[in-house]
Tab-separated table of N, CA and C in Angstrom:
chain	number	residue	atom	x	y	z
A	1	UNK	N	86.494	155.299	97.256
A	1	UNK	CA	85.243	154.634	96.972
A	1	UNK	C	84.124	155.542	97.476
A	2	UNK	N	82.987	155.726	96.874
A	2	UNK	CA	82.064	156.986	97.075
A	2	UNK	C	80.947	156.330	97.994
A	3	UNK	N	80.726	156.692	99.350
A	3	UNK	CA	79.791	156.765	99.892
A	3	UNK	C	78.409	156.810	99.615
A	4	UNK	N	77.460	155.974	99.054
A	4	UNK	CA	76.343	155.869	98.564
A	4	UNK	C	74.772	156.011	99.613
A	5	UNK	N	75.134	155.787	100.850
A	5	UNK	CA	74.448	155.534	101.574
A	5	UNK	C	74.791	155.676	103.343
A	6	UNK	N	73.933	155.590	104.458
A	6	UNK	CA	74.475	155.462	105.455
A	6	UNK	C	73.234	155.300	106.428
A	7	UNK	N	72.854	154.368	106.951
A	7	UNK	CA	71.852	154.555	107.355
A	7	UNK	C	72.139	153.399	108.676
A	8	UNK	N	71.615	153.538	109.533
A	8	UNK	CA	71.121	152.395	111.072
A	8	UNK	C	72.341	152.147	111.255
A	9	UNK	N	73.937	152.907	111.470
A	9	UNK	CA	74.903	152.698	111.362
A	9	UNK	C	76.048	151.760	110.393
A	10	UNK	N	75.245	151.874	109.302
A	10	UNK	CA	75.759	151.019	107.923
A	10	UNK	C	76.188	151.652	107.007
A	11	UNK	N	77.272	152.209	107.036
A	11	UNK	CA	77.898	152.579	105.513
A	11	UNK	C	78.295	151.596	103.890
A	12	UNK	N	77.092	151.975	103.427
A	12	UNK	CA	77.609	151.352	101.726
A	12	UNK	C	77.930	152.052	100.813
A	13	UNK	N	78.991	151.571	100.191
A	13	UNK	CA	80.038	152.181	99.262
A	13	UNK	C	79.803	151.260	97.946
A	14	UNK	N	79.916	151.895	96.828
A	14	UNK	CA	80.174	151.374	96.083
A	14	UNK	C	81.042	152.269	94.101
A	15	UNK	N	81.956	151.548	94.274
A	15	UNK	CA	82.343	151.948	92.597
A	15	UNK	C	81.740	152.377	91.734
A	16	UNK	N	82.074	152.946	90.571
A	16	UNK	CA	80.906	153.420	89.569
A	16	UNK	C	81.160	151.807	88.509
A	17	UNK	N	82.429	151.944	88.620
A	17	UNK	CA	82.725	151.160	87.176
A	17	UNK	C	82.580	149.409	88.168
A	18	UNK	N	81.854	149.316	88.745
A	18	UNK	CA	81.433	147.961	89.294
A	18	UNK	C	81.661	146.606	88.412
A	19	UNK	N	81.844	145.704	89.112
A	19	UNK	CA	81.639	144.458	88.380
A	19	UNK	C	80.908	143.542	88.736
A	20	UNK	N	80.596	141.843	88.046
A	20	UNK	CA	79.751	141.172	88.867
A	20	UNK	C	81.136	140.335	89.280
A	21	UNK	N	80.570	139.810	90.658
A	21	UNK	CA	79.139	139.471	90.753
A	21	UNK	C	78.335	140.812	91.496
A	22	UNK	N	76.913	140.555	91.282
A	22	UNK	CA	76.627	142.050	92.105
A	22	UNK	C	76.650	141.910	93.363
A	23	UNK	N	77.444	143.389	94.006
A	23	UNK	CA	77.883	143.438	95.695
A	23	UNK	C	78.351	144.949	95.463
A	24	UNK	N	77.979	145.171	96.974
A	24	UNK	CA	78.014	146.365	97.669
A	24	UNK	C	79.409	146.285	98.763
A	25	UNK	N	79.810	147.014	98.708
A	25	UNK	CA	81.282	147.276	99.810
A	25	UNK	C	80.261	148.007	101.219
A	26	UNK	N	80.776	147.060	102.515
A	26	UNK	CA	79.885	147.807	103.713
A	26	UNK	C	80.916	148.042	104.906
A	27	UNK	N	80.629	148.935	105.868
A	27	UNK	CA	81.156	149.235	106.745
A	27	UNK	C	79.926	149.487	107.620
A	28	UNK	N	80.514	148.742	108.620
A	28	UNK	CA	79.546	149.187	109.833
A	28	UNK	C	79.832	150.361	111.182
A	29	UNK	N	78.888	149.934	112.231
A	29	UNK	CA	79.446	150.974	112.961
A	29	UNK	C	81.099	150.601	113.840
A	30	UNK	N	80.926	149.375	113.762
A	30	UNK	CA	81.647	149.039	114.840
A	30	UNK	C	83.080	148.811	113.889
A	31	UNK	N	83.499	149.519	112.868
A	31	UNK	CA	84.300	149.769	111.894
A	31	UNK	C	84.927	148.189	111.417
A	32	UNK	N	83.716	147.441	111.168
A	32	UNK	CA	84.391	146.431	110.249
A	32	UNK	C	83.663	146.756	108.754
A	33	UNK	N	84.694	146.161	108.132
A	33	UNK	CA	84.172	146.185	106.523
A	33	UNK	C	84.343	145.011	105.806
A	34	UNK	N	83.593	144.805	104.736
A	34	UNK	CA	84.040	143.985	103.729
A	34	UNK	C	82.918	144.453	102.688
A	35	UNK	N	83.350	143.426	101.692
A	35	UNK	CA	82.237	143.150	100.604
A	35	UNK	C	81.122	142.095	100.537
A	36	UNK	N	79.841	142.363	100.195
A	36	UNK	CA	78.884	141.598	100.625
A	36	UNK	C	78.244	141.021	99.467
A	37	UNK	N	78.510	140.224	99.360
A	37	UNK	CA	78.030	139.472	97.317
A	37	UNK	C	76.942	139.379	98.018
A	38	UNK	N	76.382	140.018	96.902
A	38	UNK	CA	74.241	139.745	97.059
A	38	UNK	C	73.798	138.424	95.424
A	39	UNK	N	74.957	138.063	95.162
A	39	UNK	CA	74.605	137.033	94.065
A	39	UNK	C	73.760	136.354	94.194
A	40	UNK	N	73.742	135.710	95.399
A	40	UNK	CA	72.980	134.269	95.438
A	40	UNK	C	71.553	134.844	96.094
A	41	UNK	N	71.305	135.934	96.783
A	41	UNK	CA	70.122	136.550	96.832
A	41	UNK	C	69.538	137.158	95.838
A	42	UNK	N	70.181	137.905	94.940
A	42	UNK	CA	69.483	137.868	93.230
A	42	UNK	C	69.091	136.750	92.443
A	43	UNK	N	70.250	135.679	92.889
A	43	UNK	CA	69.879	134.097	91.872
A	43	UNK	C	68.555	133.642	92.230
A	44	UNK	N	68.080	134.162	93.493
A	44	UNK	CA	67.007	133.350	94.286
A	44	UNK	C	65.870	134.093	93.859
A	45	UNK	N	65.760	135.345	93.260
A	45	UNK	CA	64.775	136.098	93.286
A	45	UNK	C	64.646	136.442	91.686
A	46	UNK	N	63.541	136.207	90.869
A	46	UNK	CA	63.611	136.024	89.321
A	46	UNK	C	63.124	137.250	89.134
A	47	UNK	N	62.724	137.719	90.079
A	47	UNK	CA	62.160	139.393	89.473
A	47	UNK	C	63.479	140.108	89.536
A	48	UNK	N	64.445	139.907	90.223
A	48	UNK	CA	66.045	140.526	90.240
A	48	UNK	C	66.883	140.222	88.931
A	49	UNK	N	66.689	139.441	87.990
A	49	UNK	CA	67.848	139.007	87.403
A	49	UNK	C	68.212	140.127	86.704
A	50	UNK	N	67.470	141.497	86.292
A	50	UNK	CA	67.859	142.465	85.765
A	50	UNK	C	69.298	143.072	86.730
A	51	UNK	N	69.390	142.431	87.900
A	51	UNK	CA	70.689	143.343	88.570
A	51	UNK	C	71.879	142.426	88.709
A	52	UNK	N	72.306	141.522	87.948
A	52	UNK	CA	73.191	141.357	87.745
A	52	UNK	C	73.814	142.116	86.362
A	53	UNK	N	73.224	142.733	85.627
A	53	UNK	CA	73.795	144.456	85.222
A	53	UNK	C	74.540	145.357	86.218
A	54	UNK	N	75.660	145.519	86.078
A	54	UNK	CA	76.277	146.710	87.008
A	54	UNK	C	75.300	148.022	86.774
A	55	UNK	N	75.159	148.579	85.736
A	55	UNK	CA	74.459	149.439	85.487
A	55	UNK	C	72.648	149.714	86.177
A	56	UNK	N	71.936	148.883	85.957
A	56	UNK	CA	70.803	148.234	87.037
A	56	UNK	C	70.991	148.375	88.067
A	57	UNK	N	72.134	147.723	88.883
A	57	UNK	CA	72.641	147.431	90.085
A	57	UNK	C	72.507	148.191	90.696
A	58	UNK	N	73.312	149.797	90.204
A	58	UNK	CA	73.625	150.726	91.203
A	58	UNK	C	72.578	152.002	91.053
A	59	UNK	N	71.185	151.196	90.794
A	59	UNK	CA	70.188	152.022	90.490
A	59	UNK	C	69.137	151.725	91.995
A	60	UNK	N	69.857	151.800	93.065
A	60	UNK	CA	69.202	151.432	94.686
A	60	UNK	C	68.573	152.733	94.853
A	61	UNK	N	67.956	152.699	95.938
A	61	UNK	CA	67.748	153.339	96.409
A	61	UNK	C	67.234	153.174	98.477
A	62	UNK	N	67.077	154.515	99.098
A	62	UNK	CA	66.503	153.639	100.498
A	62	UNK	C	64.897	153.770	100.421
A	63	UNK	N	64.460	152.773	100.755
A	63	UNK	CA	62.929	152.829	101.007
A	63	UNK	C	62.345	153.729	102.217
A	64	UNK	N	61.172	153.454	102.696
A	64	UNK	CA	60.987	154.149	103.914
A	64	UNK	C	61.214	153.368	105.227
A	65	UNK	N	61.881	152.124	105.186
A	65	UNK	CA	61.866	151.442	106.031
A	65	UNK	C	63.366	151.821	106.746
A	66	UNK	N	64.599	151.887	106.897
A	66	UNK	CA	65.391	151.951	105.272
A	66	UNK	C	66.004	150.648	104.995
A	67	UNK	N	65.353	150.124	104.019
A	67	UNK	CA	65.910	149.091	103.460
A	67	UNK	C	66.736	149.800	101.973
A	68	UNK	N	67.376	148.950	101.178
A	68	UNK	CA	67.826	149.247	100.145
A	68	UNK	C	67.229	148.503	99.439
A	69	UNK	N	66.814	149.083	98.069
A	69	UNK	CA	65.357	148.753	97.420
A	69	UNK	C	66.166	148.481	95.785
A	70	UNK	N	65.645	148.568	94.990
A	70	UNK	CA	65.800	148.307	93.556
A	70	UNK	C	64.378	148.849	92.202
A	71	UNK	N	64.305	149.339	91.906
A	71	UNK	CA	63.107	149.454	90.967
A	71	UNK	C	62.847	148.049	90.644
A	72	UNK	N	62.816	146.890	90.403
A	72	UNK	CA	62.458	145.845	90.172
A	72	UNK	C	61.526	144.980	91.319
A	73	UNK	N	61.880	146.330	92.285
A	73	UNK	CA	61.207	145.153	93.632
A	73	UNK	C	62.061	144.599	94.394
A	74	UNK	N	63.405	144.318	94.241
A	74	UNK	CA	64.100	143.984	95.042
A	74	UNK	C	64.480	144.001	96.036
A	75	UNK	N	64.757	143.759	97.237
A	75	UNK	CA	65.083	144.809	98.831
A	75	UNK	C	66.462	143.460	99.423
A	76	UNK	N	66.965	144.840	100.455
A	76	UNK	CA	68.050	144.227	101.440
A	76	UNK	C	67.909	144.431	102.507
A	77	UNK	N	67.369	144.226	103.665
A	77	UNK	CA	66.889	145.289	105.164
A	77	UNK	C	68.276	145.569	105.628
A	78	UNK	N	68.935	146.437	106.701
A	78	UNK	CA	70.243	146.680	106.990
A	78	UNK	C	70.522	145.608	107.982
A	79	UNK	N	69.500	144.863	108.393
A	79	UNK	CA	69.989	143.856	109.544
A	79	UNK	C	70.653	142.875	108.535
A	80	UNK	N	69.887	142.655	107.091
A	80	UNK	CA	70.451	141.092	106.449
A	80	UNK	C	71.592	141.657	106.085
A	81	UNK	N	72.023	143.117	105.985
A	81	UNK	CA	73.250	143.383	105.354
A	81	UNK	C	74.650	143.484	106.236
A	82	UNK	N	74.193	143.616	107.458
A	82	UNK	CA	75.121	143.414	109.098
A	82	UNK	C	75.304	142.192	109.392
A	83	UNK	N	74.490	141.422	109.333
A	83	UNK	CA	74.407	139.555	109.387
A	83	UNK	C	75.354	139.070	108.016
A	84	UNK	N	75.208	139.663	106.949
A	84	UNK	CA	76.046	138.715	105.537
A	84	UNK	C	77.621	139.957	106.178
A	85	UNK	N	77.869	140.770	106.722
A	85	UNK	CA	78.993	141.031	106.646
A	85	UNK	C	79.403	140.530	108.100
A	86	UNK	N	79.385	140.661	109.053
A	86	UNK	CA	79.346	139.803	110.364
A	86	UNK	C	79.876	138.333	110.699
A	87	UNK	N	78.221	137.789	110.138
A	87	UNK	CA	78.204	136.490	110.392
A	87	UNK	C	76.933	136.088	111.583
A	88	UNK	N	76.888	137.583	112.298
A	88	UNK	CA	75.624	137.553	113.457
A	88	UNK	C	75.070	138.482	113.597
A	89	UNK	N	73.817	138.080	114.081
A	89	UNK	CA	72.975	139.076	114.139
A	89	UNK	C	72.843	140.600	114.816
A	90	UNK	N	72.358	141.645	114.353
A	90	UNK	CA	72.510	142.598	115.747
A	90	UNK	C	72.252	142.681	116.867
A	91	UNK	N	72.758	143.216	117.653
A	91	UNK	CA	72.313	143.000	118.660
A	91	UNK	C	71.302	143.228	119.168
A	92	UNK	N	69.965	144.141	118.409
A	92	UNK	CA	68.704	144.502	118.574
A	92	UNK	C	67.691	143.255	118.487
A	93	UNK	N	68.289	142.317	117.394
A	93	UNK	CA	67.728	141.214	117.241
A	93	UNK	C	68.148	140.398	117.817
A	94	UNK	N	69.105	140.164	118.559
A	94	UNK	CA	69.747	139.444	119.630
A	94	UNK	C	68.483	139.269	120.946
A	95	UNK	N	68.243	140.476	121.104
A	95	UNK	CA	67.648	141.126	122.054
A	95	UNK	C	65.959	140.536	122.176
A	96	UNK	N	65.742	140.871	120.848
A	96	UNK	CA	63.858	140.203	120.037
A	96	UNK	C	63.781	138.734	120.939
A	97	UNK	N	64.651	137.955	120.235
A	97	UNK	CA	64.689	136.012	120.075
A	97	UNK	C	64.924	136.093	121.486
A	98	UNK	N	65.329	136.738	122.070
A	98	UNK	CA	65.929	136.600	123.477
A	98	UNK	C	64.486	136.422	124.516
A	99	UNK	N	63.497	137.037	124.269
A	99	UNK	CA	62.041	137.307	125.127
A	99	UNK	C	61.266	135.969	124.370
């Protein structure tokens, strides 16, 4: 699976020949992985519906933040993408809510 990305200790991978629903394969630092359906965050966002196209889909890119972006406007920050593969937050933001 081809390495697309890597950024704030987040590796995303993804297939060429993709399918829906649309999702990104992630690995973090702390070497867990899975797959992260971004479906229901596209369903929610009407300027996205162009990326439930595989083809669309894997047209990301990183912003300057680094979020993972979309020509449509779309975004993922790497914390929401550590939290949907997780289940909790990082620990940087652990840290924020904490003060």
């Amino acid at each position: 699976m081809p390495e697309i990305s890597r950024f704030l200790g987040i590796v995303v991978l993804m297939y060429f020949s993709e399918h829906n629903p649309p999702h990104i394969h992630v690995r973090d630092n702390e070497h867990q992985a899975g797959i992260v359906d971004l479906g229901e965050l596209i369903a929610g966002s009407p300027s996205a519906s162009s990326l439930h196209d595989p083809a669309c889909f894997a047209r990301f890119h990183l912003d300057s933040w680094p979020t993972l972006a979309w020509p449509c406007g779309f975004d993922v920050a790497p914390e929401t993408l550590y939290q949907m593969l997780t289940g909790k937050q990082p620990a940087w933001m652990s840290a924020i809510s904490d003060t």
